[in-house]
Tab-separated table of C-alpha atoms and ligand atoms in Angstrom:
chain	number	residue	atom	x	y	z
A	1155	MET	CA	-11.129	44.545	-6.982
A	1156	VAL	CA	-9.557	43.108	-10.068
A	1157	MET	CA	-5.950	44.030	-10.542
A	1158	PHE	CA	-4.858	45.824	-13.621
A	1159	SER	CA	-3.059	44.162	-16.484
A	1160	THR	CA	0.364	42.964	-15.431
A	1161	THR	CA	1.989	43.796	-18.713
A	1162	THR	CA	2.111	47.028	-20.592
A	1163	GLN	CA	3.647	47.914	-23.943
A	1164	MET	CA	6.615	50.207	-23.878
A	1165	ALA	CA	7.757	52.707	-26.459
A	1166	ASN	CA	10.503	50.383	-27.662
A	1167	GLY	CA	7.864	47.809	-28.569
A	1168	THR	CA	8.667	45.295	-25.828
A	1169	ASN	CA	6.342	44.273	-23.045
A	1170	LEU	CA	7.072	45.498	-19.580
A	1171	HIS	CA	6.182	43.154	-16.753
A	1172	LEU	CA	5.009	45.308	-13.927
A	1173	GLU	CA	6.241	43.103	-11.147
A	1174	ASN	CA	9.764	43.870	-12.340
A	1175	LEU	CA	9.181	47.528	-11.841
A	1176	PHE	CA	7.761	47.572	-8.374
A	1177	LEU	CA	10.744	48.604	-6.440
A	1178	SER	CA	10.903	47.874	-2.767
A	1179	SER	CA	10.366	51.519	-1.858
A	1180	ILE	CA	6.986	51.678	-3.559
A	1181	GLN	CA	4.382	48.963	-3.459
A	1182	PRO	CA	1.806	48.321	-6.175
A	1183	LEU	CA	-1.596	49.883	-5.873
A	1184	THR	CA	-3.546	46.805	-6.599
A	1185	LYS	CA	-6.280	47.622	-4.105
A	1186	SER	CA	-7.383	50.849	-5.746
A	1187	ILE	CA	-7.344	49.838	-9.388
A	1188	SER	CA	-10.396	49.042	-11.460
A	1189	ARG	CA	-11.062	47.958	-15.015
A	1190	SER	CA	-14.522	46.626	-15.760
A	1191	LYS	CA	-17.651	48.790	-15.810
A	1192	GLU	CA	-18.698	47.281	-12.534
A	1193	GLU	CA	-15.351	48.174	-11.022
A	1194	VAL	CA	-15.539	51.663	-12.483
A	1195	ASN	CA	-18.872	52.048	-10.694
A	1196	LYS	CA	-17.277	50.902	-7.459
A	1197	ALA	CA	-14.356	53.313	-7.857
A	1198	ILE	CA	-16.686	56.241	-8.495
A	1199	GLU	CA	-18.918	55.185	-5.636
A	1200	SER	CA	-16.031	55.095	-3.187
A	1201	ALA	CA	-14.779	58.459	-4.451
A	1202	LYS	CA	-18.273	59.867	-3.946
A	1203	THR	CA	-18.485	58.559	-0.391
A	1204	ALA	CA	-14.955	59.633	0.561
A	1205	GLN	CA	-15.534	63.129	-0.818
A	1206	LYS	CA	-18.363	63.848	1.605
A	1207	LEU	CA	-16.027	63.520	4.574
A	1208	TRP	CA	-13.068	65.095	2.814
A	1209	ALA	CA	-15.063	68.262	2.112
A	1210	LYS	CA	-15.412	68.645	5.881
A	1211	THR	CA	-11.689	68.260	6.510
A	1212	PRO	CA	-10.175	71.625	7.494
A	1213	LEU	CA	-8.381	73.396	4.692
A	1214	TRP	CA	-5.105	73.586	6.623
A	1215	LYS	CA	-5.218	69.813	7.077
A	1216	ARG	CA	-5.783	69.204	3.364
A	1217	ALA	CA	-2.837	71.481	2.636
A	1218	GLU	CA	-0.688	69.648	5.190
A	1219	LEU	CA	-1.386	66.300	3.522
A	1220	LEU	CA	-0.590	67.726	0.103
A	1221	HIS	CA	2.752	69.017	1.368
A	1222	LYS	CA	3.444	65.546	2.729
A	1223	ALA	CA	2.541	63.893	-0.573
A	1224	ALA	CA	4.808	66.346	-2.411
A	1225	ALA	CA	7.733	65.408	-0.175
A	1226	ILE	CA	7.107	61.664	-0.599
A	1227	LEU	CA	6.812	62.085	-4.354
A	1228	LYS	CA	10.155	63.866	-4.493
A	1229	GLU	CA	11.740	61.242	-2.229
A	1230	HIS	CA	10.682	58.619	-4.752
A	1231	LYS	CA	11.745	60.520	-7.820
A	1232	ALA	CA	14.237	57.852	-8.889
A	1233	PRO	CA	11.900	54.825	-9.088
A	1234	ILE	CA	9.051	56.856	-10.572
A	1235	ALA	CA	11.393	58.383	-13.154
A	1236	GLU	CA	12.554	54.869	-13.964
A	1237	CYS	CA	8.961	53.970	-14.823
A	1238	LEU	CA	8.747	57.008	-17.114
A	1239	VAL	CA	11.951	56.015	-18.859
A	1240	LYS	CA	10.780	52.454	-19.388
A	1241	GLU	CA	7.140	53.085	-20.212
A	1242	ILE	CA	7.189	56.214	-22.348
A	1243	ALA	CA	10.879	56.458	-23.309
A	1244	LYS	CA	11.294	59.822	-21.622
A	1245	PRO	CA	14.994	60.750	-21.455
A	1246	ALA	CA	16.310	59.948	-17.963
A	1247	LYS	CA	16.995	63.538	-16.844
A	1248	ASP	CA	13.645	64.819	-18.128
A	1249	ALA	CA	11.919	61.973	-16.295
A	1250	VAL	CA	13.440	63.072	-12.986
A	1251	THR	CA	12.548	66.686	-13.778
A	1252	GLU	CA	8.929	65.668	-14.368
A	1253	VAL	CA	8.661	64.094	-10.921
A	1254	VAL	CA	10.386	66.957	-9.103
A	1255	ARG	CA	8.304	69.530	-10.989
A	1256	SER	CA	5.216	67.582	-9.932
A	1257	GLY	CA	6.213	67.667	-6.264
A	1258	ASP	CA	6.691	71.430	-6.528
A	1259	LEU	CA	3.306	71.771	-8.202
A	1260	VAL	CA	1.590	69.884	-5.378
A	1261	SER	CA	3.247	72.089	-2.715
A	1262	TYR	CA	2.430	75.295	-4.572
A	1263	CYS	CA	-1.145	74.121	-4.921
A	1264	ALA	CA	-1.385	73.569	-1.160
A	1265	GLU	CA	-0.105	77.122	-0.543
A	1266	GLU	CA	-2.339	78.682	-3.175
A	1267	GLY	CA	-5.367	76.695	-2.044
A	1268	VAL	CA	-5.344	78.009	1.492
A	1269	ARG	CA	-5.342	81.568	0.123
A	1270	VAL	CA	-7.794	81.209	-2.789
A	1271	LEU	CA	-10.226	79.100	-0.786
A	1272	GLY	CA	-9.542	80.754	2.547
A	1273	GLU	CA	-10.898	84.092	1.423
A	1274	GLY	CA	-14.362	84.972	0.208
A	1275	LYS	CA	-16.227	88.070	-0.863
A	1276	PHE	CA	-18.522	90.270	1.153
A	1277	LEU	CA	-21.106	92.437	-0.593
A	1278	VAL	CA	-23.678	94.900	0.689
A	1279	SER	CA	-27.000	95.414	-1.064
A	1280	ASP	CA	-27.054	99.226	-1.199
A	1281	SER	CA	-24.252	99.362	-3.723
A	1282	PHE	CA	-26.854	98.346	-6.327
A	1283	PRO	CA	-29.382	101.030	-7.398
A	1284	GLY	CA	-32.696	101.048	-5.565
A	1285	ASN	CA	-31.490	98.973	-2.598
A	1286	GLU	CA	-31.121	99.800	1.049
A	1287	ARG	CA	-28.503	98.138	3.227
A	1288	THR	CA	-30.756	95.266	4.231
A	1289	LYS	CA	-28.742	92.408	2.780
A	1290	TYR	CA	-25.248	91.155	3.420
A	1291	CYS	CA	-23.909	88.622	0.937
A	1292	LEU	CA	-21.093	86.227	1.893
A	1293	THR	CA	-19.436	84.190	-0.834
A	1294	SER	CA	-17.343	81.086	-0.466
A	1295	LYS	CA	-16.079	78.350	-2.754
A	1296	ILE	CA	-17.343	74.817	-2.382
A	1297	PRO	CA	-16.148	71.606	-4.047
A	1298	LEU	CA	-17.845	70.080	-7.074
A	1299	GLY	CA	-17.718	66.442	-5.910
A	1300	VAL	CA	-15.965	63.769	-7.968
A	1301	VAL	CA	-13.363	65.026	-10.436
A	1302	LEU	CA	-12.394	62.719	-13.285
A	1303	ALA	CA	-8.744	63.277	-14.224
A	1304	ILE	CA	-7.476	61.976	-17.557
A	1305	PRO	CA	-3.816	62.816	-18.196
A	1306	PRO	CA	-1.903	62.021	-21.412
A	1307	PHE	CA	0.990	59.630	-22.023
A	1308	ASN	CA	3.608	62.363	-22.335
A	1309	TYR	CA	3.244	63.633	-18.758
A	1310	PRO	CA	1.551	60.790	-16.871
A	1311	VAL	CA	2.772	62.162	-13.547
A	1312	ASN	CA	2.886	65.928	-13.980
A	1313	LEU	CA	-0.359	66.294	-15.905
A	1314	ALA	CA	-2.018	63.963	-13.410
A	1315	VAL	CA	-0.957	65.947	-10.323
A	1316	SER	CA	-1.924	69.191	-12.064
A	1317	LYS	CA	-5.477	67.824	-11.873
A	1318	ILE	CA	-5.275	65.855	-8.622
A	1319	ALA	CA	-3.762	68.534	-6.377
A	1320	PRO	CA	-6.214	71.374	-7.166
A	1321	ALA	CA	-9.112	68.934	-6.906
A	1322	LEU	CA	-8.021	67.683	-3.491
A	1323	ILE	CA	-7.205	71.040	-1.930
A	1324	SER	CA	-10.660	72.199	-3.029
A	1325	GLY	CA	-12.360	69.323	-1.196
A	1326	ASN	CA	-13.087	67.119	-4.202
A	1327	SER	CA	-12.288	63.464	-4.663
A	1328	ILE	CA	-10.496	62.049	-7.697
A	1329	VAL	CA	-11.029	59.237	-10.124
A	1330	LEU	CA	-7.847	58.971	-12.147
A	1331	LYS	CA	-7.773	57.271	-15.538
A	1332	PRO	CA	-4.057	57.088	-16.316
A	1333	PRO	CA	-2.855	56.760	-19.902
A	1334	THR	CA	-2.183	53.212	-21.105
A	1335	GLN	CA	1.488	54.094	-21.607
A	1336	GLY	CA	2.538	55.751	-18.383
A	1337	ALA	CA	0.017	53.970	-16.167
A	1338	VAL	CA	2.682	52.403	-13.963
A	1339	ALA	CA	4.369	55.735	-13.246
A	1340	ALA	CA	0.991	57.325	-12.550
A	1341	LEU	CA	-0.030	54.550	-10.168
A	1342	HIS	CA	3.216	54.846	-8.254
A	1343	MET	CA	2.617	58.580	-8.000
A	1344	VAL	CA	-0.865	57.945	-6.578
A	1345	HIS	CA	0.668	55.581	-4.071
A	1346	CYS	CA	2.724	58.496	-2.752
A	1347	PHE	CA	-0.553	60.279	-1.956
A	1348	HIS	CA	-1.764	57.182	-0.143
A	1349	LEU	CA	1.486	56.989	1.800
A	1350	ALA	CA	0.982	60.602	2.824
A	1351	GLY	CA	-2.262	59.567	4.505
A	1352	PHE	CA	-5.021	60.642	2.123
A	1353	PRO	CA	-8.184	58.764	3.084
A	1354	LYS	CA	-9.046	55.504	1.401
A	1355	GLY	CA	-11.206	55.874	-1.678
A	1356	LEU	CA	-10.490	59.583	-2.072
A	1357	ILE	CA	-8.195	58.913	-5.023
A	1358	SER	CA	-9.375	55.958	-7.073
A	1359	CYS	CA	-7.682	54.703	-10.204
A	1360	VAL	CA	-9.385	53.243	-13.216
A	1361	THR	CA	-7.183	51.597	-15.767
A	1362	GLY	CA	-8.134	50.067	-19.060
A	1363	LYS	CA	-8.600	51.100	-22.672
A	1364	GLY	CA	-10.387	54.361	-23.351
A	1365	SER	CA	-12.248	52.590	-26.148
A	1366	GLU	CA	-13.730	50.141	-23.617
A	1367	ILE	CA	-14.515	52.262	-20.576
A	1368	GLY	CA	-14.082	55.821	-21.899
A	1369	ASP	CA	-17.723	56.697	-22.596
A	1370	PHE	CA	-18.928	54.898	-19.502
A	1371	LEU	CA	-16.540	56.932	-17.358
A	1372	THR	CA	-16.952	60.336	-18.941
A	1373	MET	CA	-20.744	60.089	-19.109
A	1374	HIS	CA	-21.104	58.658	-15.615
A	1375	PRO	CA	-23.817	60.547	-13.706
A	1376	ASP	CA	-21.684	60.711	-10.552
A	1377	VAL	CA	-18.752	62.442	-12.242
A	1378	ASN	CA	-19.042	66.155	-11.504
A	1379	CYS	CA	-16.098	67.568	-13.458
A	1380	ILE	CA	-13.671	66.354	-16.109
A	1381	SER	CA	-10.088	67.526	-16.502
A	1382	PHE	CA	-8.628	66.003	-19.641
A	1383	THR	CA	-5.359	66.387	-21.514
A	1384	GLY	CA	-4.896	64.569	-24.786
A	1385	GLY	CA	-6.000	64.505	-28.396
A	1386	ASP	CA	-9.233	64.573	-30.381
A	1387	THR	CA	-10.972	62.363	-27.812
A	1388	GLY	CA	-11.419	65.538	-25.793
A	1389	ILE	CA	-13.705	66.976	-28.461
A	1390	ALA	CA	-15.860	63.838	-28.345
A	1391	ILE	CA	-15.978	64.005	-24.537
A	1392	SER	CA	-17.077	67.637	-24.624
A	1393	LYS	CA	-19.955	66.749	-26.957
A	1394	LYS	CA	-21.164	63.887	-24.796
A	1395	SER	CA	-20.826	65.293	-21.289
A	1396	ALA	CA	-23.570	67.533	-20.009
A	1397	MET	CA	-23.865	70.201	-17.347
A	1398	ILE	CA	-20.487	69.617	-15.759
A	1399	PRO	CA	-17.408	71.853	-15.895
A	1400	LEU	CA	-14.762	70.735	-18.376
A	1401	GLN	CA	-11.085	71.536	-18.529
A	1402	MET	CA	-9.564	70.344	-21.788
A	1403	GLU	CA	-6.089	70.647	-23.135
A	1404	LEU	CA	-6.016	69.153	-26.620
A	1405	GLY	CA	-3.611	69.367	-29.529
A	1406	GLY	CA	-1.650	72.262	-30.919
A	1407	LYS	CA	0.156	73.357	-34.048
A	1408	ASP	CA	2.315	75.878	-32.244
A	1409	ALA	CA	3.799	78.309	-34.724
A	1410	CYS	CA	7.032	80.198	-34.323
A	1411	ILE	CA	7.111	83.471	-36.289
A	1412	VAL	CA	10.634	84.762	-36.920
A	1413	LEU	CA	10.986	88.407	-37.955
A	1414	GLU	CA	13.964	89.898	-39.795
A	1415	ASP	CA	15.453	91.618	-36.752
A	1416	ALA	CA	15.373	88.509	-34.521
A	1417	ASP	CA	18.441	87.258	-32.663
A	1418	LEU	CA	18.947	84.167	-34.848
A	1419	ASP	CA	21.153	82.334	-32.343
A	1420	LEU	CA	18.414	82.666	-29.749
A	1421	VAL	CA	15.825	81.551	-32.307
A	1422	ALA	CA	17.835	78.487	-33.356
A	1423	ALA	CA	18.377	77.407	-29.749
A	1424	ASN	CA	14.667	77.797	-28.970
A	1425	ILE	CA	13.461	76.107	-32.125
A	1426	VAL	CA	15.659	73.073	-31.537
A	1427	LYS	CA	14.734	72.816	-27.869
A	1428	GLY	CA	11.087	73.627	-28.532
A	1429	GLY	CA	10.762	71.374	-31.558
A	1430	PHE	CA	12.780	68.350	-30.555
A	1431	SER	CA	12.729	67.956	-26.771
A	1432	TYR	CA	11.059	64.676	-25.808
A	1433	SER	CA	11.210	63.941	-29.531
A	1434	GLY	CA	8.551	66.548	-30.283
A	1435	GLN	CA	5.911	64.725	-28.216
A	1436	ARG	CA	4.632	67.807	-26.417
A	1437	CYS	CA	1.466	69.705	-27.182
A	1438	THR	CA	3.558	72.866	-26.804
A	1439	ALA	CA	6.352	71.732	-29.129
A	1440	VAL	CA	7.238	74.161	-31.908
A	1441	LYS	CA	5.328	72.521	-34.752
A	1442	VAL	CA	5.948	74.962	-37.566
A	1443	ALA	CA	8.544	77.707	-38.047
A	1444	LEU	CA	7.348	80.649	-40.144
A	1445	VAL	CA	10.543	82.454	-41.101
A	1446	MET	CA	10.989	85.702	-43.032
A	1447	LYS	CA	12.642	84.815	-46.345
A	1448	SER	CA	15.523	87.267	-45.905
A	1449	VAL	CA	16.843	85.451	-42.794
A	1450	ALA	CA	15.725	81.907	-43.615
A	1451	ASP	CA	19.013	80.626	-45.139
A	1452	THR	CA	21.059	81.793	-42.145
A	1453	LEU	CA	18.536	80.479	-39.618
A	1454	VAL	CA	18.098	77.084	-41.264
A	1455	LYS	CA	21.889	76.629	-41.199
A	1456	LYS	CA	22.064	77.513	-37.514
A	1457	ILE	CA	19.198	75.098	-36.728
A	1458	ASN	CA	20.849	72.336	-38.748
A	1459	ASP	CA	24.141	72.775	-36.872
A	1460	LYS	CA	22.260	72.181	-33.644
A	1461	VAL	CA	20.156	69.296	-34.975
A	1462	ALA	CA	23.391	67.550	-35.955
A	1463	LYS	CA	24.448	67.589	-32.299
A	1464	LEU	CA	21.252	65.945	-30.982
A	1465	THR	CA	21.897	62.493	-29.620
A	1466	VAL	CA	19.632	59.691	-30.771
A	1467	GLY	CA	19.084	56.456	-28.851
A	1468	PRO	CA	17.661	54.891	-25.707
A	1469	PRO	CA	16.106	57.028	-22.964
A	1470	GLU	CA	18.254	55.287	-20.339
A	1471	ASP	CA	21.293	56.966	-21.939
A	1472	ASP	CA	19.508	60.289	-21.658
A	1473	CYS	CA	19.540	60.745	-25.423
A	1474	ASP	CA	17.793	63.821	-26.822
A	1475	ILE	CA	15.787	61.825	-29.329
A	1476	THR	CA	14.242	58.576	-28.112
A	1477	PRO	CA	11.645	56.202	-29.604
A	1478	VAL	CA	8.179	57.687	-30.028
A	1479	VAL	CA	5.491	56.176	-27.892
A	1480	THR	CA	3.875	53.643	-30.230
A	1481	GLU	CA	4.393	52.067	-33.606
A	1482	SER	CA	1.232	53.729	-34.896
A	1483	SER	CA	2.626	57.149	-33.870
A	1484	ALA	CA	5.818	56.378	-35.779
A	1485	ASN	CA	3.779	55.267	-38.808
A	1486	PHE	CA	1.748	58.465	-38.726
A	1487	ILE	CA	4.898	60.619	-38.588
A	1488	GLU	CA	6.273	58.667	-41.535
A	1489	GLU	CA	3.090	59.334	-43.533
A	1490	LEU	CA	3.550	63.090	-43.065
A	1491	VAL	CA	7.224	62.851	-44.053
A	1492	LYS	CA	6.381	60.887	-47.216
A	1493	ASP	CA	3.689	63.391	-48.158
A	1494	ALA	CA	6.192	66.262	-47.743
A	1495	LYS	CA	8.719	64.404	-49.883
A	1496	GLU	CA	6.211	63.812	-52.674
A	1497	LYS	CA	5.207	67.488	-52.628
A	1498	GLY	CA	8.778	68.783	-52.823
A	1499	ALA	CA	9.938	69.801	-49.333
A	1500	THR	CA	13.706	70.181	-48.854
A	1501	PHE	CA	15.062	67.474	-46.539
A	1502	CYS	CA	17.851	68.976	-44.417
A	1503	GLN	CA	18.714	65.496	-43.094
A	1504	GLU	CA	18.135	62.072	-44.504
A	1505	TYR	CA	14.907	60.512	-43.163
A	1506	LYS	CA	15.854	57.647	-40.903
A	1507	ARG	CA	13.709	55.319	-38.803
A	1508	LYS	CA	14.388	52.163	-36.823
A	1509	GLY	CA	11.299	50.738	-35.133
A	1510	ASN	CA	9.750	53.595	-33.163
A	1511	LEU	CA	12.960	55.594	-33.240
A	1512	ILE	CA	12.874	58.442	-35.751
A	1513	TRP	CA	15.949	60.619	-36.284
A	1514	PRO	CA	15.403	64.399	-35.999
A	1515	LEU	CA	14.380	65.933	-39.281
A	1516	LEU	CA	14.109	69.534	-40.418
A	1517	LEU	CA	12.006	70.096	-43.522
A	1518	ASP	CA	12.674	73.360	-45.337
A	1519	ASN	CA	10.623	75.080	-48.078
A	1520	VAL	CA	7.452	73.467	-46.829
A	1521	GLY	CA	4.328	74.547	-48.715
A	1522	ALA	CA	0.830	75.100	-47.394
A	1523	ASN	CA	-0.366	72.135	-49.489
A	1524	MET	CA	1.717	69.696	-47.450
A	1525	ARG	CA	0.098	67.868	-44.545
A	1526	ILE	CA	3.047	68.636	-42.263
A	1527	ALA	CA	2.205	72.353	-42.631
A	1528	ARG	CA	-1.099	71.837	-40.781
A	1529	GLU	CA	-1.113	68.521	-38.930
A	1530	GLU	CA	0.779	67.857	-35.723
A	1531	PRO	CA	3.290	65.044	-36.124
A	1532	PHE	CA	3.913	64.659	-32.374
A	1533	GLY	CA	7.385	63.529	-33.349
A	1534	PRO	CA	10.869	64.851	-34.139
A	1535	VAL	CA	10.007	66.414	-37.501
A	1536	LEU	CA	9.886	70.178	-37.887
A	1537	PRO	CA	8.666	72.076	-40.978
A	1538	VAL	CA	9.982	75.493	-41.995
A	1539	ILE	CA	7.733	77.700	-44.098
A	1540	ARG	CA	9.432	80.730	-45.649
A	1541	ILE	CA	7.211	83.815	-45.473
A	1542	ASN	CA	7.268	87.170	-47.302
A	1543	SER	CA	5.595	89.181	-44.565
A	1544	VAL	CA	4.561	88.940	-40.944
A	1545	GLU	CA	0.931	89.087	-42.102
A	1546	GLU	CA	1.498	85.907	-44.124
A	1547	GLY	CA	2.838	84.198	-40.978
A	1548	ILE	CA	-0.134	85.289	-38.890
A	1549	LEU	CA	-2.540	84.185	-41.615
A	1550	HIS	CA	-0.988	80.716	-41.656
A	1551	CYS	CA	-1.050	80.477	-37.883
A	1552	ASN	CA	-4.676	81.606	-37.628
A	1553	SER	CA	-5.897	79.330	-40.402
A	1554	SER	CA	-5.216	76.367	-38.112
A	1555	ASN	CA	-8.068	74.724	-36.250
A	1556	PHE	CA	-5.701	74.669	-33.260
A	1557	GLY	CA	-4.882	77.650	-31.061
A	1558	LEU	CA	-2.726	76.506	-28.171
A	1559	GLN	CA	0.454	78.601	-28.092
A	1560	GLY	CA	2.517	80.571	-30.571
A	1561	CYS	CA	5.734	82.514	-30.390
A	1562	VAL	CA	7.359	85.465	-32.061
A	1563	PHE	CA	11.017	86.396	-32.231
A	1564	THR	CA	11.937	90.052	-32.722
A	1565	LYS	CA	13.916	92.741	-30.907
A	1566	ASP	CA	11.069	95.210	-31.420
A	1567	ILE	CA	8.628	94.932	-28.511
A	1568	ASN	CA	5.982	96.956	-30.361
A	1569	LYS	CA	5.990	94.545	-33.278
A	1570	ALA	CA	5.980	91.627	-30.835
A	1571	MET	CA	2.855	92.986	-29.141
A	1572	LEU	CA	1.126	93.496	-32.484
A	1573	VAL	CA	1.861	89.902	-33.446
A	1574	SER	CA	0.789	88.674	-30.022
A	1575	ASP	CA	-2.562	90.443	-30.321
A	1576	ALA	CA	-3.098	89.088	-33.833
A	1577	MET	CA	-2.275	85.440	-33.088
A	1578	GLU	CA	-5.346	83.359	-32.265
A	1579	THR	CA	-3.740	81.263	-29.552
A	1580	GLY	CA	-4.217	80.910	-25.803
A	1581	THR	CA	-0.666	82.123	-25.148
A	1582	VAL	CA	1.983	83.925	-27.172
A	1583	GLN	CA	5.593	83.714	-26.054
A	1584	ILE	CA	7.823	86.622	-26.987
A	1585	ASN	CA	11.405	85.544	-27.704
A	1586	SER	CA	10.992	82.041	-26.322
A	1587	ALA	CA	9.577	78.726	-27.507
A	1588	PRO	CA	6.079	77.714	-26.374
A	1589	ALA	CA	5.888	75.990	-22.988
A	1590	ARG	CA	3.273	75.338	-20.341
A	1591	GLY	CA	5.373	76.109	-17.297
A	1592	PRO	CA	5.999	77.463	-14.788
A	1593	ASP	CA	3.055	75.404	-13.639
A	1594	HIS	CA	1.272	78.257	-11.852
A	1595	PHE	CA	0.948	80.300	-15.058
A	1596	PRO	CA	-2.451	80.230	-16.777
A	1597	PHE	CA	-2.432	77.731	-19.640
A	1598	GLN	CA	-5.216	77.479	-22.181
A	1599	GLY	CA	-5.989	76.774	-25.789
A	1600	LEU	CA	-8.393	78.432	-28.193
A	1601	LYS	CA	-10.436	76.698	-30.891
A	1602	ASP	CA	-9.815	72.913	-31.007
A	1603	SER	CA	-6.932	73.258	-28.536
A	1604	GLY	CA	-9.103	73.294	-25.483
A	1605	ILE	CA	-11.702	74.556	-23.079
A	1606	GLY	CA	-11.043	76.469	-19.872
A	1607	SER	CA	-7.769	77.554	-18.409
A	1608	GLN	CA	-5.265	75.599	-16.368
A	1609	GLY	CA	-2.534	76.746	-14.042
A	1610	ILE	CA	-2.880	76.221	-10.319
A	1611	THR	CA	-5.180	79.120	-9.408
A	1612	ASN	CA	-7.405	78.660	-12.449
A	1613	SER	CA	-7.728	74.953	-11.767
A	1614	ILE	CA	-8.747	75.559	-8.165
A	1615	ASN	CA	-11.374	78.042	-9.322
A	1616	MET	CA	-12.600	75.691	-12.005
A	1617	MET	CA	-12.929	72.779	-9.585
A	1618	THR	CA	-15.092	74.743	-7.167
A	1619	LYS	CA	-18.385	76.553	-7.380
A	1620	VAL	CA	-19.424	79.761	-5.740
A	1621	LYS	CA	-21.833	79.511	-2.857
A	1622	THR	CA	-23.479	82.556	-1.330
A	1623	THR	CA	-25.187	83.050	1.988
A	1624	ILE	CA	-27.293	86.183	2.298
A	1625	ILE	CA	-28.150	87.712	5.636
A	1626	ASN	CA	-31.421	89.613	5.361
A	1627	LEU	CA	-32.220	92.365	7.846
A	1628	PRO	CA	-35.702	93.676	8.642
A	1629	THR	CA	-34.456	97.278	8.560
A	1630	PRO	CA	-31.444	98.902	6.914
A	1631	SER	CA	-28.414	98.377	9.127
A	1632	TYR	CA	-27.304	102.020	9.006
A	1633	THR	CA	-30.521	103.420	10.485
A	1634	MET	CA	-29.358	103.136	14.095
A	1635	GLY	CA	-27.836	106.003	15.986
B	2321	G3H	O1	1.997	68.112	-23.897
B	2321	G3H	C1	1.412	68.989	-23.293
B	2321	G3H	C2	1.994	69.629	-22.126
B	2321	G3H	O2	1.037	70.442	-21.488
B	2321	G3H	C3	3.218	70.416	-22.468
B	2321	G3H	O3	3.867	70.803	-21.320
B	2321	G3H	O4	5.236	72.695	-22.187
B	2321	G3H	O5	5.751	71.658	-19.992
B	2321	G3H	O6	6.198	70.421	-22.091
B	2321	G3H	P1	5.339	71.420	-21.415
């Protein structure tokens, strides 16, 4: 098979030569990487063949291999994290956390899989009106076949294993299409699975530009399920794919509603962490703060004090704010900032950019007419909208075409529950910033933010189908005696 491109563009704009990254502890995966349509066909074909045997591998054995892969992944956290730092400018500590978190996810998935898949249902026919006990129904969960996993650039390892591990424990095979930025880290991660002893062909990788092979892959007749995390492309995929289960995590405009009685120190800490970690490049980042007017001055000051302490610079130095992933991302963020400036937002800091590096920026007095009020910058820029009532905050939140997560800060649990029920989002956090983890929690978006629910158990269920076997008796079984 053709090897994948030996250079990849990094967030700092330079080209990374892959051979420099392959550290002695992890070898390149050149044998399982495909690019052209013909090679994509081959990758899917080998995944299809390998799956047939894998589905017959005992569940305990699948779990054992996953535990092994998790351990190998964690053993190699340093070189894989180094890839994340270099490719996607993830701050060094967060990069290590991503790999460790991924190992934990794989282990948890192995544990959960043996329980969820190891138990079935048993039904008797006479519980339904008009029936005698002549039928016994046994249910079990069977794999779907080939699962196509498409993770995003911001978590090329974690959001890949969150698809790979549930697919494998359920008896499926995987075709992984890693993101262009983050592909090297993802391929090293896959190598850990190979080192653990997963059969050849069970996890195939397909690299290349989505624009070139995307449709071919996602509409391939031998793909039986798609798990995708990313942007608008997901909506296009959902329109084109037919009759296969989809799991989609798309964008978000996660709103943070701050009520008058909120603990403002807690709010400021959460808004800064939620809005600026990994330079705002998280679908769950706080993307708009909706703050009651009476507390806005105090809160904005507290947030600004914290923003001033954020370090800005290279990911190797573990800075809080690092370059955003591409020049076009930086340009897009700048467009939103310029629009806000023209329309009169208050700039709490001076706007500063050097290449892909954008300094953290809090925009106060943002109006609904500004693009930053509705669009997701996916960068270190956070708008504050001052609201007169909680209803106004909810209205703004619900007018978004996104519905991933939201959060509310208040000391009154009754009010918090009212807000939670009113917010049209997949999750509402009470007194904390939005976040996906822990990784076994259900995670889902409403509206344009996604389809289906993630989290380990939900993913296992989604990547399997129910099969029933019905034992039919000639006479009701309770007639004897
Ligand atoms: O970017 C999307 C991720 O699902 C966000 O995950 O909340 O753990 O950062 P996170």
